[in-house]
Amino acid sequence: KNEVEQSPQNLTAQEGEFITINCSYSVGISALHWLQQHPGGGIVSLFMLSSGKKKHGRLIATINIQEKHSSLHITASHPRDSAVYICAVRSRSGGSNYKLTFGKGTLLTVNP
Amino acid sequence: GAGVSQSPSNKVTEKGKDVELRCDPISGHTALYWYRQRLGQGLEFLIYFQGNSAPDKSGLPSDRFSAERTGESVSTLTIQRTQQEDSAVYLCASSVDYNNEQFFGPGTRLTVL
């Protein structure tokens, strides 16, 4: 079982819809990252969070440390949001607390 | 300022040849990571450099893979005697230190024929 599980694997939405992507993990973490990978491969860091909630424009990320769960929300989705969204966690264990473990990603397609 | 750059952007090579991939991190970033992304797969950690400390090479898949970093600047990932299963996108990322956001380069797409 992968340490980081994302759902759904694929998501198709209509422009304007509210999107939620989920991430569950099984280890104690010091931080969780949400990344965006566009067709062509470029990866952009969206959020790094260790508690609570962060907002940037139409994107909101939340994390529940007790439940070992995070969500990425996109409000008023747009076709340019179409990308793969990747959840990654940084372990709390002392020896390798710099390593990220990645989920397999969620492919989001937003149709006009 | 400039982001993380990688070269070449694409590399096609024949099985058995050696290849060298280069990463220029953001200036001042002490932490540098190499990742591999095979087609349809998630990112895999390969190696981590932090300043002048000994690198964590635990993610390198075989002894055909090696990486170097000069101080806090350029890093090179070398794959010797390439195999078809080495075909992947190799991504480099840097951060101020391990506890901060990582900035990714555009990647090098390696195809081994």
Short mmCIF file of C-alpha atoms in Angstrom, two decimals, chain A:
data_model
loop_
_atom_site.label_atom_id
_atom_site.label_comp_id
_atom_site.label_asym_id
_atom_site.label_seq_id
_atom_site.Cartn_x
_atom_site.Cartn_y
_atom_site.Cartn_z
CA LYS A 1 0.00 0.00 0.00
CA ASN A 2 1.36 3.38 -1.01
CA GLU A 3 2.06 5.68 1.91
CA VAL A 4 0.23 8.47 0.08
CA GLU A 5 -3.13 7.79 -1.54
CA GLN A 6 -4.96 10.29 -3.71
CA SER A 7 -8.52 10.26 -4.90
CA PRO A 8 -9.93 10.41 -7.41
CA GLN A 9 -7.31 9.29 -9.93
CA ASN A 10 -9.14 11.08 -12.71
CA LEU A 11 -11.63 13.91 -12.50
CA THR A 12 -13.55 15.64 -15.27
CA ALA A 13 -15.47 18.81 -14.51
CA GLN A 14 -17.32 21.58 -16.30
CA GLU A 15 -15.99 25.09 -16.18
CA GLY A 16 -17.18 26.86 -13.05
CA GLU A 17 -17.56 23.74 -10.91
CA PHE A 18 -16.11 23.39 -7.42
CA ILE A 19 -13.36 20.75 -7.38
CA THR A 20 -12.08 18.67 -4.47
CA ILE A 21 -9.05 16.37 -4.59
CA ASN A 22 -8.26 14.24 -1.57
CA CYS A 23 -5.02 12.95 -0.11
CA SER A 24 -4.61 10.42 2.70
CA TYR A 25 -1.31 9.34 4.19
CA SER A 26 -0.25 6.73 6.69
CA VAL A 27 2.88 8.14 8.35
CA GLY A 28 3.56 10.95 10.76
CA ILE A 29 4.48 14.00 8.77
CA SER A 30 6.10 17.36 9.28
CA ALA A 31 4.61 18.91 6.16
CA LEU A 32 2.39 18.17 3.18
CA HIS A 33 2.85 19.64 -0.29
CA TRP A 34 0.42 20.09 -3.13
CA LEU A 35 2.03 20.31 -6.56
CA GLN A 36 0.63 21.00 -10.01
CA GLN A 37 2.05 19.35 -13.13
CA HIS A 38 0.95 20.66 -16.49
CA PRO A 39 1.04 18.75 -19.77
CA GLY A 40 4.64 18.97 -20.88
CA GLY A 41 5.82 18.13 -17.39
CA GLY A 42 6.56 21.36 -15.55
CA ILE A 43 5.87 21.11 -11.82
CA VAL A 44 4.81 24.04 -9.69
CA SER A 45 4.51 24.03 -5.93
CA LEU A 46 1.04 25.21 -4.89
CA PHE A 47 1.07 24.83 -1.12
CA MET A 48 3.16 23.57 1.72
CA LEU A 49 1.22 23.14 4.95
CA SER A 50 1.52 21.46 8.29
CA SER A 51 -1.77 22.50 9.88
CA GLY A 52 -5.03 24.25 9.20
CA LYS A 53 -5.80 25.85 5.91
CA LYS A 54 -4.12 27.97 3.23
CA LYS A 55 -5.68 29.94 0.40
CA HIS A 56 -4.17 31.33 -2.79
CA GLY A 57 -6.53 32.82 -5.30
CA ARG A 58 -9.10 30.17 -6.23
CA LEU A 59 -7.12 27.40 -4.55
CA ILE A 60 -7.63 26.26 -0.98
CA ALA A 61 -5.71 23.54 0.82
CA THR A 62 -6.69 22.04 4.15
CA ILE A 63 -5.09 19.46 6.35
CA ASN A 64 -6.31 17.40 9.30
CA ILE A 65 -3.27 16.02 11.08
CA GLN A 66 -5.28 13.75 13.38
CA GLU A 67 -7.15 12.20 10.46
CA LYS A 68 -3.99 12.12 8.26
CA HIS A 69 -5.94 13.72 5.45
CA SER A 70 -5.65 16.76 3.22
CA SER A 71 -7.89 18.26 0.55
CA LEU A 72 -7.20 20.60 -2.32
CA HIS A 73 -10.17 22.66 -3.47
CA ILE A 74 -10.50 24.71 -6.63
CA THR A 75 -13.35 27.20 -6.77
CA ALA A 76 -14.83 28.40 -10.06
CA SER A 77 -12.73 25.94 -12.05
CA HIS A 78 -11.39 26.94 -15.45
CA PRO A 79 -9.95 24.94 -18.36
CA ARG A 80 -6.49 26.30 -17.54
CA ASP A 81 -6.72 24.41 -14.22
CA SER A 82 -6.47 21.17 -16.22
CA ALA A 83 -3.35 19.44 -14.93
CA VAL A 84 -2.15 16.64 -12.70
CA TYR A 85 -2.31 17.52 -9.01
CA ILE A 86 0.16 15.73 -6.80
CA CYS A 87 0.15 15.34 -3.05
CA ALA A 88 3.50 14.75 -1.32
CA VAL A 89 4.36 14.34 2.34
CA ARG A 90 7.54 14.95 4.28
CA SER A 91 8.08 12.37 7.00
CA ARG A 92 8.57 13.43 10.58
CA SER A 93 11.15 10.71 11.22
CA GLY A 94 14.46 12.24 12.15
CA GLY A 95 16.75 10.44 9.77
CA SER A 96 15.10 11.36 6.50
CA ASN A 97 12.82 14.26 7.25
CA TYR A 98 13.82 15.95 4.01
CA LYS A 99 12.41 13.26 1.72
CA LEU A 100 9.10 13.68 -0.02
CA THR A 101 6.87 10.69 -0.67
CA PHE A 102 4.54 11.33 -3.56
CA GLY A 103 1.04 10.25 -4.40
CA LYS A 104 0.35 9.07 -7.93
CA GLY A 105 -1.49 12.23 -8.82
CA THR A 106 -4.99 13.22 -9.84
CA LEU A 107 -5.59 14.10 -13.48
CA LEU A 108 -8.05 16.98 -13.64
CA THR A 109 -9.71 17.96 -16.89
CA VAL A 110 -11.93 21.02 -16.91
CA ASN A 111 -14.10 21.35 -20.00
CA PRO A 112 -15.34 24.71 -21.26
#
